[in-house]
Short mmCIF file of C-alpha atoms in Angstrom, two decimals:
data_model
loop_
_atom_site.label_atom_id
_atom_site.label_comp_id
_atom_site.label_asym_id
_atom_site.label_seq_id
_atom_site.Cartn_x
_atom_site.Cartn_y
_atom_site.Cartn_z
CA MET A 19 40.05 18.37 -16.78
CA PRO A 20 39.12 15.09 -18.29
CA PRO A 21 40.82 13.76 -21.26
CA TRP A 22 38.12 14.67 -23.97
CA LYS A 23 37.61 11.19 -24.73
CA ASN A 24 35.92 10.41 -21.44
CA VAL A 25 33.85 13.84 -22.13
CA VAL A 26 32.56 12.22 -25.06
CA SER A 27 31.94 8.83 -23.86
CA ALA A 28 30.06 10.31 -20.88
CA THR A 29 27.91 12.68 -22.63
CA THR A 30 27.29 10.38 -25.71
CA ALA A 31 26.28 7.49 -23.30
CA ALA A 32 23.48 10.58 -21.44
CA LEU A 33 22.43 11.26 -24.88
CA ALA A 34 21.79 7.59 -25.94
CA GLY A 35 20.43 7.00 -22.00
CA LEU A 36 17.81 9.53 -22.31
CA LEU A 37 16.87 9.87 -26.33
CA LEU A 38 16.31 5.87 -25.21
CA LEU A 39 13.60 7.02 -22.56
CA ALA A 40 12.63 9.76 -24.86
CA GLY A 41 11.92 7.89 -27.67
CA ILE A 42 9.95 4.68 -25.63
CA THR A 43 7.80 7.56 -23.55
CA SER A 44 6.97 9.12 -27.56
CA ALA A 45 6.57 5.82 -29.47
CA THR A 46 4.65 4.13 -26.13
CA GLY A 47 3.00 6.91 -23.86
CA LEU A 48 4.73 5.26 -21.08
CA ALA A 49 5.53 7.92 -18.76
CA LEU A 50 9.41 6.46 -18.83
CA PHE A 51 10.65 10.17 -19.45
CA ALA A 52 10.56 11.33 -15.93
CA LEU A 53 13.19 13.23 -13.82
CA PRO A 54 14.12 10.86 -11.71
CA PHE A 55 14.68 8.22 -14.56
CA ALA A 56 16.56 10.95 -16.51
CA ALA A 57 18.59 11.69 -13.51
CA THR A 58 19.96 7.77 -13.13
CA ALA A 59 20.16 7.83 -16.80
CA GLY A 60 22.77 10.72 -15.92
CA ILE A 61 24.36 8.92 -13.43
CA VAL A 62 24.78 6.18 -15.31
CA ALA A 63 26.42 7.55 -18.05
CA LEU A 64 28.96 10.09 -15.84
CA ALA A 65 29.95 7.49 -12.94
CA PRO A 66 29.60 4.14 -13.88
CA ALA A 67 31.40 2.26 -12.00
CA ALA A 68 29.52 4.14 -8.46
CA PRO A 69 27.59 2.28 -6.22
CA PHE A 70 24.85 4.26 -6.69
CA ALA A 71 24.73 3.46 -10.27
CA GLN A 72 24.40 -0.23 -10.45
CA PRO A 73 21.81 -2.09 -11.56
CA ARG A 74 20.70 -3.67 -7.78
CA SER A 75 20.78 0.08 -6.34
CA ILE A 76 19.15 1.56 -9.06
CA VAL A 77 16.02 -1.19 -8.98
CA LEU A 78 15.94 -1.02 -4.83
CA GLY A 79 16.39 2.23 -4.83
CA HIS A 80 13.22 3.22 -6.64
CA VAL A 81 11.28 0.72 -5.93
CA SER A 82 11.54 0.88 -2.39
CA ALA A 83 11.36 4.67 -2.32
CA THR A 84 8.26 4.57 -4.33
CA ALA A 85 6.72 1.88 -2.60
CA LEU A 86 7.18 4.01 1.08
CA ALA A 87 6.66 7.04 -0.94
CA LEU A 88 3.23 5.74 -2.20
CA PHE A 89 2.05 4.31 1.57
CA ILE A 90 2.97 7.98 3.29
CA THR A 91 1.02 9.07 0.54
CA SER A 92 -1.92 7.15 0.68
CA VAL A 93 -1.86 8.07 4.50
CA ALA A 94 -1.07 11.79 4.61
CA GLY A 95 -2.54 12.63 0.42
CA PRO A 96 -0.73 14.58 -2.00
CA SER A 97 0.99 17.88 -0.65
CA VAL A 98 4.56 19.31 -1.11
CA TRP A 99 4.76 18.03 2.86
CA THR A 100 3.98 14.53 2.23
CA ALA A 101 6.91 14.80 -0.93
CA ALA A 102 9.27 16.24 1.57
CA VAL A 103 8.52 13.58 4.44
CA ALA A 104 8.73 10.68 1.81
CA ALA A 105 11.84 11.93 -0.29
CA ALA A 106 13.14 11.91 3.22
CA LEU A 107 12.48 8.43 4.82
CA SER A 108 13.38 7.12 1.37
CA THR A 109 16.80 7.21 2.31
CA ALA A 110 16.13 4.10 5.21
CA PRO A 111 15.27 1.44 3.23
CA MET A 112 17.85 2.47 0.73
CA MET A 113 20.55 2.53 3.29
CA LEU A 114 18.82 -1.47 5.37
CA LEU A 115 18.87 -2.57 2.00
CA LYS A 116 22.43 -1.26 0.69
CA ALA A 117 21.00 -0.08 -2.07
CA PRO A 118 22.18 3.70 -2.57
CA HIS A 119 20.34 5.49 -5.28
CA PRO A 120 19.78 9.46 -4.96
CA PRO A 121 17.23 9.92 -7.75
CA ALA A 122 15.18 7.69 -6.06
CA GLY A 123 14.30 10.31 -3.43
CA ALA A 124 12.93 12.59 -6.20
CA THR A 125 11.28 9.40 -7.32
CA ALA A 126 9.38 9.38 -3.56
CA ALA A 127 9.01 13.40 -3.53
CA LEU A 128 7.17 12.56 -7.30
CA VAL A 129 4.80 10.35 -5.57
CA GLY A 130 4.33 12.34 -2.53
CA LEU A 131 3.55 15.37 -4.60
CA THR A 132 1.26 13.30 -6.92
CA ALA A 133 -0.25 10.50 -5.83
CA PRO A 134 0.17 8.55 -8.69
CA GLU A 135 -1.97 4.61 -8.65
CA PRO A 136 0.00 1.77 -6.99
CA LEU A 137 0.50 0.84 -10.63
CA TYR A 138 3.35 3.54 -10.70
CA LEU A 139 5.47 1.14 -8.99
CA LEU A 140 5.65 -1.18 -12.86
CA ASN A 141 4.90 1.72 -14.99
CA PRO A 142 7.26 3.78 -15.00
CA VAL A 143 9.39 2.86 -11.36
CA ILE A 144 10.34 -1.34 -12.95
CA LEU A 145 10.47 -0.28 -16.32
CA ALA A 146 12.08 3.02 -16.79
CA SER A 147 14.96 1.28 -14.27
CA ALA A 148 14.91 -1.93 -16.57
CA VAL A 149 15.38 0.43 -19.91
CA VAL A 150 18.42 2.81 -17.96
CA ILE A 151 20.57 -0.74 -16.99
CA ALA A 152 19.84 -1.90 -20.34
CA GLY A 153 21.06 1.08 -21.79
CA GLY A 154 23.95 1.06 -19.60
CA VAL A 155 24.71 -2.17 -20.65
CA VAL A 156 24.44 -1.84 -23.80
CA LEU A 157 27.21 1.17 -24.03
CA GLY A 158 28.99 -0.46 -22.17
CA LYS A 159 29.61 -2.90 -24.41
CA LEU A 160 30.10 -0.09 -27.38
CA LEU A 161 31.84 2.88 -26.27
CA PRO A 162 35.12 2.47 -25.32
CA GLY A 163 36.58 2.88 -21.87
CA HIS A 164 33.28 2.88 -20.46
CA SER A 165 32.44 -0.60 -18.43
CA TYR A 166 28.55 -0.66 -17.20
CA PRO A 167 27.84 -2.10 -14.67
CA ALA A 168 31.05 -2.56 -12.13
CA SER A 169 28.96 -4.83 -10.08
CA TRP A 170 24.86 -7.07 -10.56
CA ARG A 171 25.29 -7.02 -6.29
#
């Protein structure tokens, strides 16, 4: 069992990140509180040193998965099949870019199911990624024993 201070630190970081996404969503109406970004905030809170939690992986993972899913959905139309294919194929650009980020596969699936406008890439994808990263950086400075990011590369 992990020491209680680690449990409290990770839980506090997860709560802060999710409340930040929820607060911005509530205040602005921007769709930042989507499940893939909630998962990203959880990863930053629970495994801040993991390669898939680093800013580069978050941004490139979500952006590449979304761009690919937008293309696939424009060709095939939205469906559960399109979502499955988009999520699976989103693995390739993440691996090629050396930017693995598992929640980005969920972003691709969400795009495949809903067929959002191309601006979805900016709002919420890039914006939510930036909010989670910024929240992680701030919390990394405020919470004892919670350092984030481990690397900007």
